[in-house]
Short mmCIF file of C-alpha atoms in Angstrom, two decimals:
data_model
loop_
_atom_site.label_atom_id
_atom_site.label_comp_id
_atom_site.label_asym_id
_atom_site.label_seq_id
_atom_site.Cartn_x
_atom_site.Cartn_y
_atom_site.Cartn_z
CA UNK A 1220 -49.38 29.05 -14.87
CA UNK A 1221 -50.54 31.79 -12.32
CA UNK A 1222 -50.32 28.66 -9.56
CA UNK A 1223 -46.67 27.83 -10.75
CA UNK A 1224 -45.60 31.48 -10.44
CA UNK A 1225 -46.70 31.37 -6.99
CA UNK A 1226 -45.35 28.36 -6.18
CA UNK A 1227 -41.41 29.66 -7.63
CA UNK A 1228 -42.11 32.82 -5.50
CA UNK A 1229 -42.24 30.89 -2.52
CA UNK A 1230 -39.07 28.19 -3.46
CA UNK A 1231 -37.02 31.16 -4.02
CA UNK A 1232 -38.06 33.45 -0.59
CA UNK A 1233 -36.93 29.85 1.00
CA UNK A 1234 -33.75 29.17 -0.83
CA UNK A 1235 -32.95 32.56 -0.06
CA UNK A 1236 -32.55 31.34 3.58
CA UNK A 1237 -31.17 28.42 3.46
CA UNK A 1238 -28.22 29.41 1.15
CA UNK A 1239 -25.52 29.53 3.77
CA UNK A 1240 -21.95 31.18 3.21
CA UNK A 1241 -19.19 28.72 1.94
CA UNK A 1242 -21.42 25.68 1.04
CA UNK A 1243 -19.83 22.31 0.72
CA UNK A 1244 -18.49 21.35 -2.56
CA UNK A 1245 -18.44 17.25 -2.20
CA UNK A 1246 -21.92 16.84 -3.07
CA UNK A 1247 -21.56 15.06 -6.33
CA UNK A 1248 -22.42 11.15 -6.58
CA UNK A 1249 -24.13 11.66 -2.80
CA UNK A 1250 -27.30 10.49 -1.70
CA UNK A 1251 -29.19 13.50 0.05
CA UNK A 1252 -32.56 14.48 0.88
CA UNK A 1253 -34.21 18.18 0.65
CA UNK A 1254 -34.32 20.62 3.48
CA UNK A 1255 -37.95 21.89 2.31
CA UNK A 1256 -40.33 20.42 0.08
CA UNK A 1257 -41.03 24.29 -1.00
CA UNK A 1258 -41.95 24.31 -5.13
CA UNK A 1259 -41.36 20.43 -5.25
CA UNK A 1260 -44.47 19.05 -3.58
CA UNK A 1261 -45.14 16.67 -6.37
CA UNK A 1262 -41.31 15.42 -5.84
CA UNK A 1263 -40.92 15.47 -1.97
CA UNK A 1264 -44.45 13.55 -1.43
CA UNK A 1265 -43.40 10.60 -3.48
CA UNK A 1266 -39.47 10.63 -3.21
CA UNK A 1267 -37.37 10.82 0.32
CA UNK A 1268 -33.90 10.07 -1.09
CA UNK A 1269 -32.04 12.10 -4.12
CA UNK A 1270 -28.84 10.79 -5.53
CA UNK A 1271 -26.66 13.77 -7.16
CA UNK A 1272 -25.82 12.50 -10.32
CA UNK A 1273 -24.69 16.75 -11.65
CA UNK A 1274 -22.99 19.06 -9.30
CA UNK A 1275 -21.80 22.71 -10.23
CA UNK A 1276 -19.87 24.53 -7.56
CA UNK A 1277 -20.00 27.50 -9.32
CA UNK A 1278 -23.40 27.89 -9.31
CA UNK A 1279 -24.21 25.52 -6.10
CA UNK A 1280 -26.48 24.26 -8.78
CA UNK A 1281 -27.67 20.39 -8.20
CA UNK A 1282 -29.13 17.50 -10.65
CA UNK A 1283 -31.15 14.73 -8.61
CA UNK A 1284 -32.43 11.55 -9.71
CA UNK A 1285 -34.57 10.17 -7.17
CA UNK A 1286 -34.13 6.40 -5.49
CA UNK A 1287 -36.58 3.93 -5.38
CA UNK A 1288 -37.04 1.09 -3.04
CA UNK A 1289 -36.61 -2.35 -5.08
CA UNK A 1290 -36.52 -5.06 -1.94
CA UNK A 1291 -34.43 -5.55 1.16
CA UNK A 1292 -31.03 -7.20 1.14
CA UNK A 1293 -30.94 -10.98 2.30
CA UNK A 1294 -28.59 -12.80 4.65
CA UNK A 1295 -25.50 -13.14 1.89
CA UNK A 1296 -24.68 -9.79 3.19
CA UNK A 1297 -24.90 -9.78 7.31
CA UNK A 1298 -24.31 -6.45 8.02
CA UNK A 1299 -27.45 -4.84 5.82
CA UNK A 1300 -29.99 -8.27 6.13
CA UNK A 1301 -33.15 -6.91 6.21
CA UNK A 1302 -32.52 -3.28 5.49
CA UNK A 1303 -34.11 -1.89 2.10
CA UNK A 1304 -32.42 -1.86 -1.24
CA UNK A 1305 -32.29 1.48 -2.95
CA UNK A 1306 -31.46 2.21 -6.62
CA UNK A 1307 -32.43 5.17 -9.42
CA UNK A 1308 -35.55 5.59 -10.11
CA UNK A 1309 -36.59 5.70 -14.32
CA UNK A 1310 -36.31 8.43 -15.97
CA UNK A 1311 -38.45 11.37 -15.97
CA UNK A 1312 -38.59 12.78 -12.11
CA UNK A 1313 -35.05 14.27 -12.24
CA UNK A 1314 -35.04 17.51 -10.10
CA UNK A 1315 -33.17 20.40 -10.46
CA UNK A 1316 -32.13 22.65 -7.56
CA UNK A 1317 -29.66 24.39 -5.83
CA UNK A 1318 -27.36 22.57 -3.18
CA UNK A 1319 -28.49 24.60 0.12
CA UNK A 1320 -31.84 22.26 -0.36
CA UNK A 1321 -29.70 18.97 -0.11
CA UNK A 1322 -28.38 17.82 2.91
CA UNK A 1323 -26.31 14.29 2.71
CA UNK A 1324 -27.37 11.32 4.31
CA UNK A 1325 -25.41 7.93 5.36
CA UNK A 1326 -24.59 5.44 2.59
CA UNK A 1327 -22.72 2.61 1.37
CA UNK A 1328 -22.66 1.36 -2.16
CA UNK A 1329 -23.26 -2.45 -2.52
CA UNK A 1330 -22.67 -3.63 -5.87
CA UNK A 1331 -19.67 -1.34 -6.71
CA UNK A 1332 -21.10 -0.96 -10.18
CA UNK A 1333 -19.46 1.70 -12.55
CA UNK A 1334 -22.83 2.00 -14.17
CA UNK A 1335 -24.82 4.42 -11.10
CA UNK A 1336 -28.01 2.50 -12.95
CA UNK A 1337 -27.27 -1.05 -11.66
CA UNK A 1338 -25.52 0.61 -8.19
CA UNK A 1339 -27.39 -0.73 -4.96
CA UNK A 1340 -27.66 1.19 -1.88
CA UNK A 1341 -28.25 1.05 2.05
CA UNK A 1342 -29.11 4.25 3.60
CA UNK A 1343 -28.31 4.66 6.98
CA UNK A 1344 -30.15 7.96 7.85
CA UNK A 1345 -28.82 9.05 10.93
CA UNK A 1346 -26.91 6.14 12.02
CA UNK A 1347 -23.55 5.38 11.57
CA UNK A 1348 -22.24 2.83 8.64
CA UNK A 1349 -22.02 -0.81 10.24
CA UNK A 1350 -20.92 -1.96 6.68
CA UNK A 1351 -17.18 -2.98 5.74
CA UNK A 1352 -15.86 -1.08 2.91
CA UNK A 1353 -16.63 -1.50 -0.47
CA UNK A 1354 -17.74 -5.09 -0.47
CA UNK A 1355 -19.81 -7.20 2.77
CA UNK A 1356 -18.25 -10.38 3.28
CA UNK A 1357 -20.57 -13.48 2.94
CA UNK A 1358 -21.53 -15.78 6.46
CA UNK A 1359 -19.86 -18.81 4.92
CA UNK A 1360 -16.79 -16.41 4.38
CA UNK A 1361 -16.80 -14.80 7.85
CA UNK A 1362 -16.27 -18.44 10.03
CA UNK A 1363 -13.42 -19.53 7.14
CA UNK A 1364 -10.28 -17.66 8.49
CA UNK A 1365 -6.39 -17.91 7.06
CA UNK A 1366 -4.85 -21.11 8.67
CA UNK A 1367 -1.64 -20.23 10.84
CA UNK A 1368 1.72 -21.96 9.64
CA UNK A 1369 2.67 -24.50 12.56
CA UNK A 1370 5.93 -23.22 14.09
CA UNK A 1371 8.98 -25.68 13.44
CA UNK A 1372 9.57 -27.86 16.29
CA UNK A 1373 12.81 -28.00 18.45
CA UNK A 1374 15.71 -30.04 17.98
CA UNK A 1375 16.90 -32.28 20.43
CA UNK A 1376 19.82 -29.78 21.96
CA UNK A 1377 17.17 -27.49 22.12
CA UNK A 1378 14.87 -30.05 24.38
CA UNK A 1379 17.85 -31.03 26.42
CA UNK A 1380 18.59 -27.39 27.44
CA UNK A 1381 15.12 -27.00 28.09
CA UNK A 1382 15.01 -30.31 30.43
CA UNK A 1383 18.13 -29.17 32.31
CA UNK A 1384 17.14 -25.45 32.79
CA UNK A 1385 14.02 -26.93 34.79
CA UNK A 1386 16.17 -29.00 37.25
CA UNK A 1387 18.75 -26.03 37.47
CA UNK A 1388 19.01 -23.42 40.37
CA UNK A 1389 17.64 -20.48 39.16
CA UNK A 1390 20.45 -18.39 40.62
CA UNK A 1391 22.68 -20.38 38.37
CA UNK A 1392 20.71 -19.42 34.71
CA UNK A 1393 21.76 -15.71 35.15
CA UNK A 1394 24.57 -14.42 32.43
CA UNK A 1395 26.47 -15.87 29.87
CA UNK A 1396 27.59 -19.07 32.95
CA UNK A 1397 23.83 -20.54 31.75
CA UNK A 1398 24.87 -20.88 28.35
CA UNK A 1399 28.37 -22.43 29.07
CA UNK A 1400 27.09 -24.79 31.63
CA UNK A 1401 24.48 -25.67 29.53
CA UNK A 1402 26.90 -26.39 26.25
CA UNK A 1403 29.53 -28.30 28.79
CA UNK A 1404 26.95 -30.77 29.72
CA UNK A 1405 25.39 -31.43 26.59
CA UNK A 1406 28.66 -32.39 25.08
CA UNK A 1407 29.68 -34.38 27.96
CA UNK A 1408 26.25 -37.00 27.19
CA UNK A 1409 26.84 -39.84 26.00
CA UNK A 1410 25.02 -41.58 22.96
CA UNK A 1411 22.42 -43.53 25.39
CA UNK A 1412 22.22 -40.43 27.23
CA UNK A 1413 20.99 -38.12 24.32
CA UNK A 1414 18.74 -41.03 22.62
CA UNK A 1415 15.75 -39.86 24.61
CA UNK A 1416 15.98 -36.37 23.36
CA UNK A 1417 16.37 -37.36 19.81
CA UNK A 1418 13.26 -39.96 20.06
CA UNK A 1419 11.48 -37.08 21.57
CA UNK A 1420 12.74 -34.51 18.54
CA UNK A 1421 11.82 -37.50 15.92
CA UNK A 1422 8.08 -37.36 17.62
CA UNK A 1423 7.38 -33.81 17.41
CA UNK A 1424 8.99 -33.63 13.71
CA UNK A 1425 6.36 -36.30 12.89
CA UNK A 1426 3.60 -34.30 14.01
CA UNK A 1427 4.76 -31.34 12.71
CA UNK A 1428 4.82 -32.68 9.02
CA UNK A 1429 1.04 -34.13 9.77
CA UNK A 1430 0.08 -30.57 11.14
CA UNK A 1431 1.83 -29.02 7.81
CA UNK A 1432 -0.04 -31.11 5.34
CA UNK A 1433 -3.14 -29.96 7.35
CA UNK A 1434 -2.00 -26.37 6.77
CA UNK A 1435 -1.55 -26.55 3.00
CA UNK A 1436 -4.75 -28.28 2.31
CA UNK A 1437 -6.71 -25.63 4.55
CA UNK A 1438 -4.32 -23.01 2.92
CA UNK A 1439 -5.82 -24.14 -0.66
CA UNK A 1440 -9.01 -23.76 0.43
CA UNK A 1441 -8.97 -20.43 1.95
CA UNK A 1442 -6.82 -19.06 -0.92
CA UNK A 1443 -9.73 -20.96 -3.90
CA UNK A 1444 -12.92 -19.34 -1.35
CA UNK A 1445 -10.37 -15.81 -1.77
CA UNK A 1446 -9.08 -15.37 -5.32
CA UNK A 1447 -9.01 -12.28 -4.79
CA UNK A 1448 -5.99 -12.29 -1.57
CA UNK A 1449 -2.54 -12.65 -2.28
CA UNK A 1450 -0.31 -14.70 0.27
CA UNK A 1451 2.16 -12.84 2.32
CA UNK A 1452 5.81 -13.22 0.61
CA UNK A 1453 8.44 -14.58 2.53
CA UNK A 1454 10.50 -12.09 4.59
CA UNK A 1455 13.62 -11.62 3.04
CA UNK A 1456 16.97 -9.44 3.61
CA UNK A 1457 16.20 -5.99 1.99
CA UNK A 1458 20.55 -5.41 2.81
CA UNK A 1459 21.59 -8.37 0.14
CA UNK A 1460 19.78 -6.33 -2.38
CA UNK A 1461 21.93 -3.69 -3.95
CA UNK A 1462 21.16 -0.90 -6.08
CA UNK A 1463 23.21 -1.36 -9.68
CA UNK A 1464 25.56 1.69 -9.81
CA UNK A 1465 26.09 3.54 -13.28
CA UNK A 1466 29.48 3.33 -14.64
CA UNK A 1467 31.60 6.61 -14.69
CA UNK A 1468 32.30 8.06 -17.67
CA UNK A 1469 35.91 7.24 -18.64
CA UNK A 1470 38.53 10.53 -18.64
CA UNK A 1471 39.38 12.15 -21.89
CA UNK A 1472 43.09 12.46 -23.16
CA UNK A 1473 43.65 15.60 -21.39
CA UNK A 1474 42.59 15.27 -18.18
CA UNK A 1475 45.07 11.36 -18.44
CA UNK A 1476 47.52 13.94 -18.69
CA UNK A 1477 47.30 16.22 -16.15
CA UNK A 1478 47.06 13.34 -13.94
CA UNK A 1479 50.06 11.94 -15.19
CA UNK A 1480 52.33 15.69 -14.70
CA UNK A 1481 50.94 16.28 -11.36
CA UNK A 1482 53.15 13.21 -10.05
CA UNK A 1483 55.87 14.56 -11.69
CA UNK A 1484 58.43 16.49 -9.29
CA UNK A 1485 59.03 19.55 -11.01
CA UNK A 1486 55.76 20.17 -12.30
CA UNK A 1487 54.75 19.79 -8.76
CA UNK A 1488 56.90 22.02 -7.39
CA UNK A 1489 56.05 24.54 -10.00
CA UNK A 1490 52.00 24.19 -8.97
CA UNK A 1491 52.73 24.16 -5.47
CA UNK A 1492 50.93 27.16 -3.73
CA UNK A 1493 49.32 28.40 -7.17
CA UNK A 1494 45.40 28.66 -7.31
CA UNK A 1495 43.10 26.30 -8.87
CA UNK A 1496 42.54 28.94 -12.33
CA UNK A 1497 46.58 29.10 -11.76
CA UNK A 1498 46.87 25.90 -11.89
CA UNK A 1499 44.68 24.74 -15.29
CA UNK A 1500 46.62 27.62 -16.86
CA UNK A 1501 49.76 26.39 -16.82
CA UNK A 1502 48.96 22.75 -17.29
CA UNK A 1503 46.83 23.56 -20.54
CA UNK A 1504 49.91 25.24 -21.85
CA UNK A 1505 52.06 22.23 -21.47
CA UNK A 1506 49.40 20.55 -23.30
CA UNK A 1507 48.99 22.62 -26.16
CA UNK A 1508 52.70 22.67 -26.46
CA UNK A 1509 52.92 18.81 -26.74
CA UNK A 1510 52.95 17.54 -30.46
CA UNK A 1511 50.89 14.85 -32.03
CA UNK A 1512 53.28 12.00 -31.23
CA UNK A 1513 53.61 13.07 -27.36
CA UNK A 1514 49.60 13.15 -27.46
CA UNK A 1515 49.39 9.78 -28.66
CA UNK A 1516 50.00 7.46 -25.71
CA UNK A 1517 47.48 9.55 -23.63
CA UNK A 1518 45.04 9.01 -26.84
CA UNK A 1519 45.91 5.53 -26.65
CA UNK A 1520 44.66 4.96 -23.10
CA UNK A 1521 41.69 7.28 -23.58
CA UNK A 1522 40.61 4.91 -26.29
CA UNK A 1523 41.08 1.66 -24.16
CA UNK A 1524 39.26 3.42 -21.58
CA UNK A 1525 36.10 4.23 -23.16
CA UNK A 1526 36.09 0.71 -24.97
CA UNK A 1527 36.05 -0.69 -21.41
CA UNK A 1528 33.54 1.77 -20.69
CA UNK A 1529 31.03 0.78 -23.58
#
């Protein structure tokens, strides 16, 4: 007892000056190591990697769990082959301390388990990540790349411009005169004329469909060794798509009404130069002056409006 009070003395004189002002906060779920091995000998000597499993700002208060080496990764995963696996240690050397002892060290996760128990890691003390996010992608995965789509060929108006652009002056392919001269001779060909353009467009379709059938089957195969990709969607025109408008709510009675007076020349005349609070005034006398009968046809449309409306 008399040795452990000791020991606490001294952990505490050193915590004292490594607490800095304004400590980090994203400790939690970290791998770190500790600054000083003051009042955790027994830890320090048999553990050199801590992974924060309880973090409390608040307090700058820490829970550790150490790691423990378990083997070294093998070649399914390139970019850590050789390096040593680390996972959580059993229970019973959990350490409790305050976060100015912890200082974070390089990682990646390589299972991506939700369970921290079955999580692998690679530590990369002072040396930067080489690893891909998340997940290392396998040596047979790395040479198998996403096939390109073979470009559709030309047609034979297409080879035929091409063909006569090569035995044209170049002064004369300047402008819009290139594509004129060009149209003007191609309709001028005759049939025997254009036949070796068309056997030429006939050979290059061929080998296109060949080179297409390629594609899919390598397609198939890159997509079944990928599940987890999703082909790019066809481009499409975001302008055809149009947002569906909400229809407007259909005018009551009264306001039919008022449209219908306001065309009206002497009710015009008589709201001509009045203000707006002028003008409802006087048109929500005329309508409280109207009887049930002279109501009715602007009832009548209200009611055809709003079945429209539903």
């Amino acid at each position: 007892r008399i040795a452990y009070a000791k020991e606490m003395e001294e952990y505490k004189k050193e915590v004292s000056k490594l607490t800095p002002v304004g400590i980090d906060t994203s400790l939690l779920e970290q791998v770190v190591k500790l600054k000083s091995n003051v009042g955790a000998q027994s830890f320090t000597s048999k553990f050199q990697y801590w992974y924060v499993l309880t973090f409390i700002p608040d307090l700058q208060w820490v829970h550790l769990i150490p790691l423990k080496k378990v083997g070294v990764f093998g070649p399914e995963y390139p970019e850590a082959h050789g390096r040593t696996i680390w996972m959580i240690e059993d229970e019973g050397n959990e350490l409790d301390t305050t976060a100015a002892m912890c200082t974070v060290v390089k990682s990646q996760t390589i299972a991506n388990s939700e369970d921290a128990d079955d999580e692998q890691w690679v530590i990369f003390d002072g040396e930067k990540p080489k690893l891909a996010p998340i997940f290392a992608v396998p040596k047979a995965l790395q040479a198998l790349k996403e096939p390109i789509k073979p470009t559709n060929p030309p047609n034979s108006n297409s080879l035929f411009c091409a063909d006569a652009k090569t035995k044209t002056n170049i002064e004369e392919l300047k402008g819009k005169k290139c594509q004129e001269n060009l149209f003007r001779s191609l309709d001028s060909l005759n049939m025997d004329q254009k036949r070796p353009y068309r056997e030429q467009e006939a050979k290059l379709q061929s080998s296109y469909e060949k080179e297409m059938e390629k594609y899919r089957t390598d397609l198939a195969e890159w997509e079944r060794q990928r599940p987890d990709t999703k082909p790019l969607l066809e481009p499409f025109d975001v302008t055809t798509i149009k947002e569906p408008y909400e229809p407007k709510k259909c005018p009551s009675s009264y306001s039919i009404f008022c449209a219908d007076v306001k065309t009206k020349p002497h009710i015009k005349e008589e709201l001509k130069g009045k203000s707006r609070s002028e003008r409802a005034d006087i048109l929500s006398k005329l309508w409280h002056c109207m009887d049930d009968d002279q109501k009715r046809p602007y009832r009548k449309q209200e009611a055809k409006l709003q079945s429209s409306y539903e």
